[in-house]
Short mmCIF file of N, CA and C in Angstrom, two decimals:
data_model
loop_
_atom_site.label_atom_id
_atom_site.label_comp_id
_atom_site.label_asym_id
_atom_site.label_seq_id
_atom_site.Cartn_x
_atom_site.Cartn_y
_atom_site.Cartn_z
N MET A 1 108.31 120.25 108.17
CA MET A 1 107.66 121.52 108.44
C MET A 1 106.58 121.31 109.39
N GLY A 2 106.54 121.95 110.47
CA GLY A 2 105.35 121.90 111.56
C GLY A 2 104.40 123.00 111.16
N THR A 3 103.32 122.97 111.96
CA THR A 3 102.16 123.95 111.66
C THR A 3 101.55 124.29 112.97
N LEU A 4 101.36 125.59 113.22
CA LEU A 4 100.81 126.17 114.36
C LEU A 4 99.41 126.45 113.90
N ILE A 5 98.48 125.90 114.42
CA ILE A 5 96.93 125.83 114.37
C ILE A 5 96.31 126.82 115.47
N TYR A 6 95.81 127.93 115.04
CA TYR A 6 95.24 128.97 116.02
C TYR A 6 93.73 129.17 115.84
N GLY A 7 93.02 129.26 116.84
CA GLY A 7 91.64 129.67 117.03
C GLY A 7 90.68 128.87 116.33
N PRO A 8 89.35 128.96 116.52
CA PRO A 8 88.40 128.27 115.97
C PRO A 8 88.18 128.23 114.67
N ARG A 9 88.70 129.09 113.75
CA ARG A 9 88.62 129.01 112.45
C ARG A 9 89.67 128.23 111.95
N ILE A 10 90.55 127.60 112.55
CA ILE A 10 91.65 126.55 112.26
C ILE A 10 92.27 127.43 111.22
N SER A 11 92.90 128.42 111.53
CA SER A 11 93.95 129.16 110.85
C SER A 11 95.45 128.15 111.12
N GLU A 12 96.09 128.03 109.81
CA GLU A 12 97.31 127.09 109.91
C GLU A 12 98.52 127.96 109.49
N PHE A 13 99.66 128.12 110.27
CA PHE A 13 100.70 128.65 109.76
C PHE A 13 101.93 127.72 109.85
N GLU A 14 102.58 127.60 108.69
CA GLU A 14 103.67 126.49 108.63
C GLU A 14 104.83 127.05 109.15
N ILE A 15 105.53 126.29 110.22
CA ILE A 15 106.81 126.71 110.94
C ILE A 15 107.64 125.37 111.10
N GLU A 16 108.88 125.63 110.77
CA GLU A 16 109.85 124.57 110.99
C GLU A 16 109.76 124.02 112.26
N ASP A 17 109.94 122.60 112.42
CA ASP A 17 109.72 121.81 113.80
C ASP A 17 110.46 122.45 115.00
N ARG A 18 112.01 122.79 114.53
CA ARG A 18 112.74 123.28 115.58
C ARG A 18 112.25 124.55 116.11
N THR A 19 111.93 125.41 115.19
CA THR A 19 111.50 126.82 115.63
C THR A 19 110.05 126.59 116.39
N LEU A 20 109.26 125.86 115.90
CA LEU A 20 107.94 125.46 116.42
C LEU A 20 108.13 125.08 117.89
N ALA A 21 109.10 124.21 118.17
CA ALA A 21 109.32 123.56 119.61
C ALA A 21 109.73 124.80 120.51
N HIS A 22 110.33 125.73 119.97
CA HIS A 22 110.80 126.76 120.98
C HIS A 22 109.70 127.81 121.17
N LEU A 23 109.06 127.97 120.11
CA LEU A 23 107.76 128.81 120.20
C LEU A 23 106.79 127.99 121.25
N GLN A 24 106.61 126.91 120.85
CA GLN A 24 105.70 126.22 121.92
C GLN A 24 105.97 126.44 123.45
N PHE A 25 107.29 126.48 123.71
CA PHE A 25 107.73 126.64 125.11
C PHE A 25 107.39 127.97 125.62
N VAL A 26 107.63 128.96 124.74
CA VAL A 26 107.28 130.20 125.24
C VAL A 26 105.89 130.63 125.36
N ILE A 27 105.18 130.08 124.20
CA ILE A 27 103.87 130.41 124.29
C ILE A 27 103.07 129.61 125.47
N ALA A 28 103.46 128.41 125.76
CA ALA A 28 103.06 127.67 126.91
C ALA A 28 103.20 128.29 128.07
N ALA A 29 104.52 128.90 128.23
CA ALA A 29 104.90 129.58 129.48
C ALA A 29 103.99 130.85 129.73
N LYS A 30 103.85 131.58 128.83
CA LYS A 30 102.96 132.76 128.91
C LYS A 30 101.49 132.35 129.15
N LEU A 31 101.01 131.42 128.55
CA LEU A 31 99.48 131.01 128.80
C LEU A 31 99.36 130.37 130.26
N GLN A 32 100.35 129.44 130.58
CA GLN A 32 100.17 128.99 131.96
C GLN A 32 100.23 130.16 133.00
N ARG A 33 100.57 131.37 132.81
CA ARG A 33 100.72 132.32 133.73
C ARG A 33 99.41 133.11 133.56
N GLY A 34 98.56 132.72 132.49
CA GLY A 34 97.30 133.66 132.05
C GLY A 34 97.41 134.86 131.51
N GLU A 35 98.60 134.90 130.76
CA GLU A 35 98.92 136.21 130.08
C GLU A 35 98.66 136.24 128.69
N ASN A 36 97.88 137.25 128.16
CA ASN A 36 97.79 137.55 126.67
C ASN A 36 98.96 138.41 126.17
N PHE A 37 99.11 138.07 124.81
CA PHE A 37 100.02 138.67 124.07
C PHE A 37 99.98 138.59 122.68
N MET A 38 100.93 139.43 121.88
CA MET A 38 100.67 139.41 120.48
C MET A 38 101.92 138.71 119.96
N PHE A 39 101.90 138.09 118.88
CA PHE A 39 102.84 137.13 118.24
C PHE A 39 102.98 137.72 116.98
N THR A 40 104.12 138.08 116.51
CA THR A 40 104.30 138.65 115.05
C THR A 40 105.66 138.04 114.47
N TRP A 41 105.35 137.73 113.23
CA TRP A 41 106.46 137.22 112.48
C TRP A 41 106.24 137.87 111.06
N SER A 42 107.62 137.77 110.12
CA SER A 42 107.74 138.39 108.89
C SER A 42 107.69 137.03 107.94
N HIS A 43 107.10 137.54 106.83
CA HIS A 43 106.81 136.25 105.78
C HIS A 43 108.09 136.53 104.86
N GLY A 44 108.56 135.33 104.38
CA GLY A 44 109.53 135.37 103.32
C GLY A 44 109.13 135.79 102.01
N MET A 45 110.17 136.02 101.18
CA MET A 45 109.83 136.62 99.72
C MET A 45 109.18 135.58 99.13
N GLU A 46 109.12 134.41 99.38
CA GLU A 46 108.50 133.32 98.55
C GLU A 46 106.75 133.40 98.96
N ARG A 47 106.54 134.18 100.03
CA ARG A 47 104.99 134.33 100.46
C ARG A 47 104.57 135.71 100.30
N GLY A 48 105.53 136.42 99.49
CA GLY A 48 105.15 137.96 99.14
C GLY A 48 105.51 139.01 100.10
N SER A 49 106.61 138.62 101.29
CA SER A 49 107.11 139.45 102.21
C SER A 49 105.95 139.68 103.17
N GLY A 50 106.10 140.91 103.84
CA GLY A 50 104.90 141.21 104.87
C GLY A 50 105.18 140.58 106.10
N ARG A 51 104.17 140.88 106.97
CA ARG A 51 104.23 139.94 108.39
C ARG A 51 102.83 139.86 108.83
N SER A 52 102.74 138.92 109.70
CA SER A 52 101.46 138.62 110.39
C SER A 52 101.48 138.81 111.73
N VAL A 53 100.57 139.29 112.28
CA VAL A 53 100.41 139.56 113.87
C VAL A 53 98.92 138.64 114.29
N ILE A 54 99.05 137.98 115.38
CA ILE A 54 97.97 137.34 116.04
C ILE A 54 97.85 137.67 117.55
N TRP A 55 96.74 137.66 117.98
CA TRP A 55 96.64 137.76 119.47
C TRP A 55 96.54 136.57 120.17
N ILE A 56 97.24 136.18 120.97
CA ILE A 56 97.15 134.85 121.85
C ILE A 56 96.74 135.14 123.35
N SER A 57 95.69 134.48 123.74
CA SER A 57 95.26 134.45 125.05
C SER A 57 95.01 133.24 125.63
N PRO A 58 94.95 133.07 126.83
CA PRO A 58 94.50 131.79 127.39
C PRO A 58 93.08 131.20 126.94
N ALA A 59 92.23 131.91 126.45
CA ALA A 59 90.82 131.59 125.86
C ALA A 59 91.06 130.99 124.48
N ALA A 60 92.07 131.24 123.81
CA ALA A 60 92.37 130.76 122.33
C ALA A 60 92.78 129.31 122.51
N GLN A 61 92.24 128.66 121.35
CA GLN A 61 92.67 127.25 121.26
C GLN A 61 93.88 127.21 120.31
N VAL A 62 95.16 126.73 120.95
CA VAL A 62 96.44 126.75 120.13
C VAL A 62 96.72 125.18 120.02
N HIS A 63 97.13 124.74 118.94
CA HIS A 63 97.45 123.37 118.72
C HIS A 63 98.81 123.43 117.89
N PHE A 64 99.74 122.66 118.49
CA PHE A 64 100.95 122.58 117.80
C PHE A 64 101.26 121.16 117.24
N ARG A 65 101.36 121.17 116.00
CA ARG A 65 101.36 119.80 115.11
C ARG A 65 102.98 119.90 114.51
N PHE A 66 103.59 118.88 114.88
CA PHE A 66 105.08 118.62 114.40
C PHE A 66 105.00 117.41 113.18
N SER A 67 105.85 117.73 112.29
CA SER A 67 106.14 116.61 111.26
C SER A 67 107.01 115.58 111.57
N GLY A 68 107.97 115.74 112.55
CA GLY A 68 108.68 114.84 113.15
C GLY A 68 108.17 114.28 114.52
N ASN A 69 108.86 113.06 114.92
CA ASN A 69 108.33 112.33 116.03
C ASN A 69 109.38 112.72 117.31
N ARG A 70 110.42 113.30 117.00
CA ARG A 70 111.43 113.67 117.96
C ARG A 70 111.27 115.00 118.46
N ALA A 71 111.40 115.39 119.54
CA ALA A 71 111.41 116.75 120.09
C ALA A 71 113.04 117.17 120.05
N PRO A 72 113.30 118.31 119.55
CA PRO A 72 114.72 118.91 119.31
C PRO A 72 115.22 119.26 120.86
N THR A 73 116.41 119.27 121.17
CA THR A 73 117.01 119.87 122.22
C THR A 73 116.84 121.16 122.15
N LEU A 74 116.30 121.98 123.02
CA LEU A 74 116.03 123.48 123.20
C LEU A 74 117.27 124.13 123.47
N ASN A 75 117.37 125.24 122.91
CA ASN A 75 118.56 126.27 123.10
C ASN A 75 118.26 127.37 123.91
N ARG A 76 118.84 127.28 125.14
CA ARG A 76 118.39 128.18 126.22
C ARG A 76 118.56 129.69 125.93
N ALA A 77 119.73 129.90 124.91
CA ALA A 77 119.66 131.36 124.69
C ALA A 77 118.69 131.86 123.72
N TRP A 78 118.28 131.12 122.83
CA TRP A 78 117.10 131.36 121.92
C TRP A 78 115.81 131.57 122.85
N LEU A 79 115.49 130.53 123.62
CA LEU A 79 114.45 130.67 124.38
C LEU A 79 114.28 131.83 125.37
N GLU A 80 115.55 132.36 125.95
CA GLU A 80 115.64 133.70 126.57
C GLU A 80 115.39 134.93 125.68
N ILE A 81 115.89 134.74 124.40
CA ILE A 81 115.46 135.92 123.43
C ILE A 81 114.10 136.01 123.19
N LEU A 82 113.56 134.89 122.85
CA LEU A 82 112.05 134.76 122.72
C LEU A 82 111.33 135.09 123.80
N MET A 83 111.67 134.70 124.95
CA MET A 83 110.91 134.93 126.24
C MET A 83 110.95 136.63 126.65
N ASP A 84 112.07 137.06 126.44
CA ASP A 84 112.31 138.47 126.65
C ASP A 84 111.19 139.35 125.66
N SER A 85 111.43 138.91 124.39
CA SER A 85 110.41 139.47 123.40
C SER A 85 109.00 139.50 123.89
N ALA A 86 108.52 138.14 124.20
CA ALA A 86 107.10 137.97 124.54
C ALA A 86 106.68 138.62 125.84
N ASN A 87 107.70 139.09 126.66
CA ASN A 87 107.36 139.92 127.91
C ASN A 87 107.53 141.52 127.56
N SER A 88 107.95 141.66 126.53
CA SER A 88 107.91 143.22 126.27
C SER A 88 106.57 143.67 125.78
N ARG A 89 106.49 145.14 125.61
CA ARG A 89 105.06 145.68 125.30
C ARG A 89 104.78 145.24 123.79
N ALA A 90 105.78 145.10 122.96
CA ALA A 90 105.41 144.79 121.56
C ALA A 90 105.16 143.28 121.43
N GLY A 91 105.26 142.22 122.45
CA GLY A 91 104.88 141.10 122.15
C GLY A 91 105.82 140.23 121.69
N LEU A 92 105.61 138.67 121.61
CA LEU A 92 106.61 137.87 120.97
C LEU A 92 106.77 138.23 119.43
N HIS A 93 108.20 138.30 119.14
CA HIS A 93 108.53 138.49 117.73
C HIS A 93 109.25 137.23 117.27
N TRP A 94 109.14 136.55 116.42
CA TRP A 94 109.94 135.49 115.99
C TRP A 94 111.24 135.97 115.39
N VAL A 95 112.35 135.49 115.98
CA VAL A 95 113.59 135.79 115.36
C VAL A 95 114.54 134.49 115.18
N PRO A 96 115.33 134.40 114.08
CA PRO A 96 116.12 133.19 113.93
C PRO A 96 116.92 132.84 115.05
N GLU A 97 117.17 131.56 115.23
CA GLU A 97 118.01 131.14 116.21
C GLU A 97 119.52 131.48 116.00
N PRO A 98 119.97 132.09 117.35
CA PRO A 98 121.25 132.54 117.20
C PRO A 98 122.32 131.78 116.65
N THR A 99 123.12 132.03 115.79
CA THR A 99 123.99 131.34 115.14
C THR A 99 125.11 130.66 116.02
N GLU A 100 125.64 131.45 117.10
CA GLU A 100 126.71 131.19 117.93
C GLU A 100 126.41 130.29 118.88
N ALA A 101 125.05 130.03 119.09
CA ALA A 101 124.72 128.88 119.89
C ALA A 101 124.85 127.58 119.58
N VAL A 102 125.20 126.75 120.41
CA VAL A 102 125.34 125.29 120.32
C VAL A 102 124.14 124.57 120.17
N ARG A 103 123.97 123.71 119.09
CA ARG A 103 122.48 123.20 119.04
C ARG A 103 122.71 121.51 119.34
N GLY A 104 121.67 121.06 120.02
CA GLY A 104 121.72 119.86 120.56
C GLY A 104 121.12 118.75 119.45
#
C-alpha cells in the first residue's frame, strides 16, 4: 500500500502502489506544465463511503512514497483515461484500471 503525502500539514492518503505509480505520472505531467487541477477519489465502504477532493498546484509539496521497490509497468490506456480526466474542467478523477488492458 503506497501513500500520497500532500501539503505542509502532511496529509497522507493510502493508495495501492500500482495506482500510485499511474497517478504520479499524470500529476507530474500536469505540474511540469505549471497546471493547477482538482484530484477527486471515492472512499470505499471500509472508510465510510464518500469522496475526497484536493487542489493540486505547482506550489504544493507532493511526495509519492511506495511500499515496494519495483516500479510497475505503466498501462498506456489507463494513463490516457487519467490524463483526459485531469485535463477536463472537473479535474483528475481516480478510476480503476481498465480490465481489458494487458498489464506488465
